[in-house]
PDB file of C-alpha atoms in Angstrom:
ATOM      1  CA  MET A   1      16.523  12.849  -7.324  1.00  0.00           C
ATOM      2  CA  LYS A   2      15.444  15.440  -4.719  1.00  0.00           C
ATOM      3  CA  ASN A   3      11.778  15.266  -3.893  1.00  0.00           C
ATOM      4  CA  THR A   4       9.983  17.992  -1.728  1.00  0.00           C
ATOM      5  CA  ASP A   5       6.554  17.522  -0.270  1.00  0.00           C
ATOM      6  CA  ARG A   6       5.197  19.683  -3.120  1.00  0.00           C
ATOM      7  CA  ASP A   7       6.814  17.470  -5.720  1.00  0.00           C
ATOM      8  CA  LEU A   8       5.321  14.381  -4.014  1.00  0.00           C
ATOM      9  CA  ALA A   9       1.886  16.105  -3.827  1.00  0.00           C
ATOM     10  CA  ARG A  10       2.087  16.928  -7.612  1.00  0.00           C
ATOM     11  CA  LEU A  11       3.039  13.357  -8.444  1.00  0.00           C
ATOM     12  CA  ALA A  12       0.151  12.017  -6.247  1.00  0.00           C
ATOM     13  CA  VAL A  13      -2.264  14.080  -8.206  1.00  0.00           C
ATOM     14  CA  ARG A  14      -0.939  12.623 -11.537  1.00  0.00           C
ATOM     15  CA  VAL A  15      -1.239   9.082 -10.007  1.00  0.00           C
ATOM     16  CA  GLY A  16      -4.877   9.829  -9.039  1.00  0.00           C
ATOM     17  CA  ARG A  17      -5.752  11.037 -12.530  1.00  0.00           C
ATOM     18  CA  HIS A  18      -3.953   7.930 -14.040  1.00  0.00           C
ATOM     19  CA  LEU A  19      -5.929   5.686 -11.817  1.00  0.00           C
ATOM     20  CA  LEU A  20      -9.272   7.437 -12.564  1.00  0.00           C
ATOM     21  CA  ARG A  21      -8.470   7.246 -16.325  1.00  0.00           C
ATOM     22  CA  THR A  22      -7.682   3.584 -16.142  1.00  0.00           C
ATOM     23  CA  GLU A  23     -10.583   2.879 -13.761  1.00  0.00           C
ATOM     24  CA  ARG A  24      -8.272   1.201 -11.179  1.00  0.00           C
ATOM     25  CA  LEU A  25      -8.007   1.370  -7.439  1.00  0.00           C
ATOM     26  CA  ALA A  26      -4.645   1.390  -5.646  1.00  0.00           C
ATOM     27  CA  ALA A  27      -3.369  -0.041  -2.463  1.00  0.00           C
ATOM     28  CA  THR A  28       0.034   0.187  -0.648  1.00  0.00           C
ATOM     29  CA  ALA A  29       2.113  -2.118   1.438  1.00  0.00           C
ATOM     30  CA  GLU A  30       4.672  -0.186   3.421  1.00  0.00           C
ATOM     31  CA  SER A  31       7.465  -0.981   5.743  1.00  0.00           C
ATOM     32  CA  CYS A  32      10.288   1.581   5.670  1.00  0.00           C
ATOM     33  CA  THR A  33       8.056   4.433   4.680  1.00  0.00           C
ATOM     34  CA  GLY A  34       5.558   3.759   7.460  1.00  0.00           C
ATOM     35  CA  GLY A  35       2.539   4.818   5.584  1.00  0.00           C
ATOM     36  CA  TRP A  36       3.899   7.854   3.892  1.00  0.00           C
ATOM     37  CA  ILE A  37       2.882   6.589   0.470  1.00  0.00           C
ATOM     38  CA  ALA A  38      -0.707   6.144   1.585  1.00  0.00           C
ATOM     39  CA  LYS A  39      -0.700   9.550   3.362  1.00  0.00           C
ATOM     40  CA  THR A  40       0.614  11.321   0.212  1.00  0.00           C
ATOM     41  CA  LEU A  41      -2.026   9.673  -1.949  1.00  0.00           C
ATOM     42  CA  THR A  42      -4.859  10.442   0.612  1.00  0.00           C
ATOM     43  CA  ASP A  43      -3.816  13.978   1.056  1.00  0.00           C
ATOM     44  CA  ILE A  44      -5.383  14.571  -2.498  1.00  0.00           C
ATOM     45  CA  ALA A  45      -8.941  15.561  -2.220  1.00  0.00           C
ATOM     46  CA  GLY A  46     -11.304  12.874  -3.855  1.00  0.00           C
ATOM     47  CA  SER A  47      -8.648  10.031  -3.439  1.00  0.00           C
ATOM     48  CA  SER A  48     -11.508   7.717  -2.153  1.00  0.00           C
ATOM     49  CA  GLN A  49     -12.339   7.282  -5.733  1.00  0.00           C
ATOM     50  CA  TRP A  50      -9.024   5.618  -6.664  1.00  0.00           C
ATOM     51  CA  PHE A  51      -7.331   4.553  -3.389  1.00  0.00           C
ATOM     52  CA  SER A  52      -8.451   1.441  -1.594  1.00  0.00           C
ATOM     53  CA  GLU A  53      -6.406   1.044   1.536  1.00  0.00           C
ATOM     54  CA  GLY A  54      -2.805   0.945   2.845  1.00  0.00           C
ATOM     55  CA  PHE A  55      -1.125  -1.615   4.877  1.00  0.00           C
ATOM     56  CA  VAL A  56       1.756  -0.480   7.231  1.00  0.00           C
ATOM     57  CA  THR A  57       3.670  -3.771   8.013  1.00  0.00           C
ATOM     58  CA  TYR A  58       6.785  -2.459   9.642  1.00  0.00           C
ATOM     59  CA  GLY A  59       7.559  -5.679  11.572  1.00  0.00           C
ATOM     60  CA  ASN A  60       7.943  -9.212  10.098  1.00  0.00           C
ATOM     61  CA  ASP A  61       5.019 -10.537  11.943  1.00  0.00           C
ATOM     62  CA  ALA A  62       2.885  -7.973  10.481  1.00  0.00           C
ATOM     63  CA  LYS A  63       4.174  -8.785   7.000  1.00  0.00           C
ATOM     64  CA  VAL A  64       2.987 -12.438   7.604  1.00  0.00           C
ATOM     65  CA  ARG A  65      -0.257 -11.776   9.364  1.00  0.00           C
ATOM     66  CA  ARG A  66      -1.607  -8.829   7.189  1.00  0.00           C
ATOM     67  CA  LEU A  67      -0.049  -9.628   3.847  1.00  0.00           C
ATOM     68  CA  GLY A  68       0.538 -13.274   3.804  1.00  0.00           C
ATOM     69  CA  VAL A  69       4.326 -13.070   3.331  1.00  0.00           C
ATOM     70  CA  PRO A  70       5.747 -16.483   3.739  1.00  0.00           C
ATOM     71  CA  ARG A  71       7.924 -16.765   6.839  1.00  0.00           C
ATOM     72  CA  ALA A  72      10.260 -18.920   4.694  1.00  0.00           C
ATOM     73  CA  VAL A  73      10.881 -15.928   2.470  1.00  0.00           C
ATOM     74  CA  LEU A  74      11.579 -13.697   5.390  1.00  0.00           C
ATOM     75  CA  LYS A  75      13.833 -16.349   6.912  1.00  0.00           C
ATOM     76  CA  ALA A  76      15.743 -17.145   3.765  1.00  0.00           C
ATOM     77  CA  GLU A  77      15.939 -13.767   1.977  1.00  0.00           C
ATOM     78  CA  GLY A  78      15.134 -11.253   4.836  1.00  0.00           C
ATOM     79  CA  ALA A  79      12.572  -8.568   4.937  1.00  0.00           C
ATOM     80  CA  VAL A  80      14.692  -6.286   2.673  1.00  0.00           C
ATOM     81  CA  SER A  81      14.595  -8.591  -0.379  1.00  0.00           C
ATOM     82  CA  GLU A  82      13.013  -8.797  -3.734  1.00  0.00           C
ATOM     83  CA  ALA A  83      11.064 -11.768  -2.686  1.00  0.00           C
ATOM     84  CA  ALA A  84       9.673  -9.967   0.353  1.00  0.00           C
ATOM     85  CA  ALA A  85       8.701  -6.857  -1.695  1.00  0.00           C
ATOM     86  CA  ARG A  86       6.997  -9.050  -4.234  1.00  0.00           C
ATOM     87  CA  ALA A  87       5.075 -11.013  -1.695  1.00  0.00           C
ATOM     88  CA  MET A  88       4.046  -7.673   0.020  1.00  0.00           C
ATOM     89  CA  ALA A  89       2.606  -6.205  -3.241  1.00  0.00           C
ATOM     90  CA  MET A  90       0.867  -9.451  -4.108  1.00  0.00           C
ATOM     91  CA  GLY A  91      -0.653  -9.587  -0.630  1.00  0.00           C
ATOM     92  CA  ALA A  92      -1.865  -5.979  -0.736  1.00  0.00           C
ATOM     93  CA  LEU A  93      -3.432  -6.531  -4.087  1.00  0.00           C
ATOM     94  CA  VAL A  94      -5.368  -9.724  -3.152  1.00  0.00           C
ATOM     95  CA  ARG A  95      -6.403  -8.611   0.297  1.00  0.00           C
ATOM     96  CA  SER A  96      -7.577  -5.120  -0.766  1.00  0.00           C
ATOM     97  CA  GLY A  97      -9.392  -6.020  -4.010  1.00  0.00           C
ATOM     98  CA  ALA A  98      -7.397  -3.166  -5.726  1.00  0.00           C
ATOM     99  CA  GLN A  99      -6.059  -3.518  -9.241  1.00  0.00           C
ATOM    100  CA  VAL A 100      -2.683  -1.819  -8.560  1.00  0.00           C
ATOM    101  CA  ALA A 101      -0.469  -2.277  -5.372  1.00  0.00           C
ATOM    102  CA  VAL A 102       2.844  -0.821  -4.489  1.00  0.00           C
ATOM    103  CA  ALA A 103       5.122  -2.333  -1.829  1.00  0.00           C
ATOM    104  CA  VAL A 104       8.300  -0.887  -0.272  1.00  0.00           C
ATOM    105  CA  THR A 105      10.724  -2.544   2.192  1.00  0.00           C
ATOM    106  CA  GLY A 106      14.168  -1.202   2.987  1.00  0.00           C
ATOM    107  CA  ILE A 107      16.618   0.170   5.381  1.00  0.00           C
ATOM    108  CA  ALA A 108      16.164   3.919   5.876  1.00  0.00           C
ATOM    109  CA  GLY A 109      18.783   4.314   8.627  1.00  0.00           C
ATOM    110  CA  PRO A 110      20.537   5.473  10.460  1.00  0.00           C
ATOM    111  CA  GLY A 111      21.041   1.821  11.744  1.00  0.00           C
ATOM    112  CA  GLY A 112      19.990  -1.559  10.475  1.00  0.00           C
ATOM    113  CA  ALA A 113      22.641  -2.051   7.812  1.00  0.00           C
ATOM    114  CA  VAL A 114      23.705  -5.665   7.324  1.00  0.00           C
ATOM    115  CA  PRO A 115      26.325  -7.073   4.960  1.00  0.00           C
ATOM    116  CA  GLY A 116      25.297  -6.659   1.469  1.00  0.00           C
ATOM    117  CA  LYS A 117      22.445  -4.314   2.469  1.00  0.00           C
ATOM    118  CA  PRO A 118      23.694  -0.900   3.414  1.00  0.00           C
ATOM    119  CA  VAL A 119      21.478   1.922   4.591  1.00  0.00           C
ATOM    120  CA  GLY A 120      19.575   3.315   1.673  1.00  0.00           C
ATOM    121  CA  THR A 121      18.828  -0.148   0.215  1.00  0.00           C
ATOM    122  CA  VAL A 122      15.125  -0.300  -0.856  1.00  0.00           C
ATOM    123  CA  TRP A 123      13.178  -2.944  -2.752  1.00  0.00           C
ATOM    124  CA  LEU A 124       9.950  -1.774  -4.430  1.00  0.00           C
ATOM    125  CA  ALA A 125       7.373  -3.943  -6.036  1.00  0.00           C
ATOM    126  CA  TRP A 126       4.372  -3.194  -8.105  1.00  0.00           C
ATOM    127  CA  ALA A 127       1.485  -5.738  -8.636  1.00  0.00           C
ATOM    128  CA  VAL A 128      -1.031  -5.047 -11.227  1.00  0.00           C
ATOM    129  CA  THR A 129      -4.152  -7.140 -12.366  1.00  0.00           C
ATOM    130  CA  GLN A 130      -4.266  -7.657 -16.078  1.00  0.00           C
ATOM    131  CA  GLY A 131      -7.545  -7.263 -17.750  1.00  0.00           C
ATOM    132  CA  ARG A 132     -10.935  -7.515 -16.165  1.00  0.00           C
ATOM    133  CA  GLY A 133     -11.712 -11.132 -16.621  1.00  0.00           C
ATOM    134  CA  ARG A 134     -10.819 -14.344 -14.903  1.00  0.00           C
ATOM    135  CA  THR A 135      -8.067 -16.599 -15.924  1.00  0.00           C
ATOM    136  CA  GLN A 136      -9.101 -20.231 -15.931  1.00  0.00           C
ATOM    137  CA  GLY A 137     -11.370 -19.766 -12.870  1.00  0.00           C
ATOM    138  CA  ARG A 138      -8.426 -18.580 -10.716  1.00  0.00           C
ATOM    139  CA  GLY A 139      -9.003 -14.806 -10.734  1.00  0.00           C
ATOM    140  CA  PRO A 140      -7.374 -12.170 -12.894  1.00  0.00           C
ATOM    141  CA  LYS A 141      -3.787 -12.620 -14.055  1.00  0.00           C
ATOM    142  CA  ILE A 142      -1.324 -10.603 -11.979  1.00  0.00           C
ATOM    143  CA  ARG A 143       1.955  -9.031 -13.215  1.00  0.00           C
ATOM    144  CA  VAL A 144       4.627  -8.107 -10.598  1.00  0.00           C
ATOM    145  CA  SER A 145       7.627  -5.945 -11.279  1.00  0.00           C
ATOM    146  CA  THR A 146      10.311  -5.138  -8.858  1.00  0.00           C
ATOM    147  CA  GLU A 147      13.129  -2.539  -8.577  1.00  0.00           C
ATOM    148  CA  LEU A 148      16.223  -2.275  -6.236  1.00  0.00           C
ATOM    149  CA  ARG A 149      17.358   1.193  -5.276  1.00  0.00           C
ATOM    150  CA  HIS A 150      20.249   2.490  -3.230  1.00  0.00           C
ATOM    151  CA  PHE A 151      19.410   5.929  -2.023  1.00  0.00           C
ATOM    152  CA  LYS A 152      21.860   8.335  -0.432  1.00  0.00           C
ATOM    153  CA  GLY A 153      21.066  10.613   2.450  1.00  0.00           C
ATOM    154  CA  ASP A 154      19.655  10.551   5.943  1.00  0.00           C
ATOM    155  CA  ARG A 155      16.580   8.708   7.059  1.00  0.00           C
ATOM    156  CA  ASP A 156      14.135  11.280   5.833  1.00  0.00           C
ATOM    157  CA  ALA A 157      15.825  11.509   2.419  1.00  0.00           C
ATOM    158  CA  VAL A 158      15.636   7.802   1.896  1.00  0.00           C
ATOM    159  CA  ARG A 159      12.111   7.591   2.841  1.00  0.00           C
ATOM    160  CA  ARG A 160      11.130  10.587   0.781  1.00  0.00           C
ATOM    161  CA  LYS A 161      12.935   9.333  -2.238  1.00  0.00           C
ATOM    162  CA  THR A 162      11.246   5.850  -1.811  1.00  0.00           C
ATOM    163  CA  VAL A 163       7.847   7.529  -1.808  1.00  0.00           C
ATOM    164  CA  GLY A 164       8.759   9.302  -5.084  1.00  0.00           C
ATOM    165  CA  VAL A 165       9.818   6.271  -6.964  1.00  0.00           C
ATOM    166  CA  ALA A 166       6.871   4.227  -5.535  1.00  0.00           C
ATOM    167  CA  LEU A 167       4.392   6.787  -6.885  1.00  0.00           C
ATOM    168  CA  ALA A 168       6.213   7.243 -10.210  1.00  0.00           C
ATOM    169  CA  GLY A 169       6.133   3.519 -10.701  1.00  0.00           C
ATOM    170  CA  ILE A 170       2.424   3.550 -10.506  1.00  0.00           C
ATOM    171  CA  LEU A 171       2.204   5.710 -13.628  1.00  0.00           C
ATOM    172  CA  GLY A 172       3.956   3.246 -15.703  1.00  0.00           C
ATOM    173  CA  ARG A 173       1.612   0.402 -14.845  1.00  0.00           C
TER     174      ARG A 173
END
């Protein structure tokens, strides 16, 4: 998949229309993309109608402090893991008050690879509130889905592809 900035912009427009149609706000929790998803969304005029906020939590301490990712998850699984991505998405959803959150954490390169996690490894997670009511007094029910990707290319290519998959994933939720 080769995304250009123009492709990402078109995708962001579709995401905005989808969120308006479904009357939801989106939030982002980004590590390896460094805010690129939020930037792509907010480049669209009128995005304040459907975009709540973005969290750029590049370091582990930021993931813990800003999103509530448990330190135990980071220690046991690492920052580039399904558990970390899931916790980031949940944290963004809860802390922003949005109804849809996307989280990404990965190794964009050129360094940073570890055994079992080569450059291009990216975990994505989407958290979505289900319905508008409360579930047994505990707030809305939340569904989280995750996806592991192994992207090829240099740092820019890995990050650009991650943004594309993250945005496309919102459309199906």
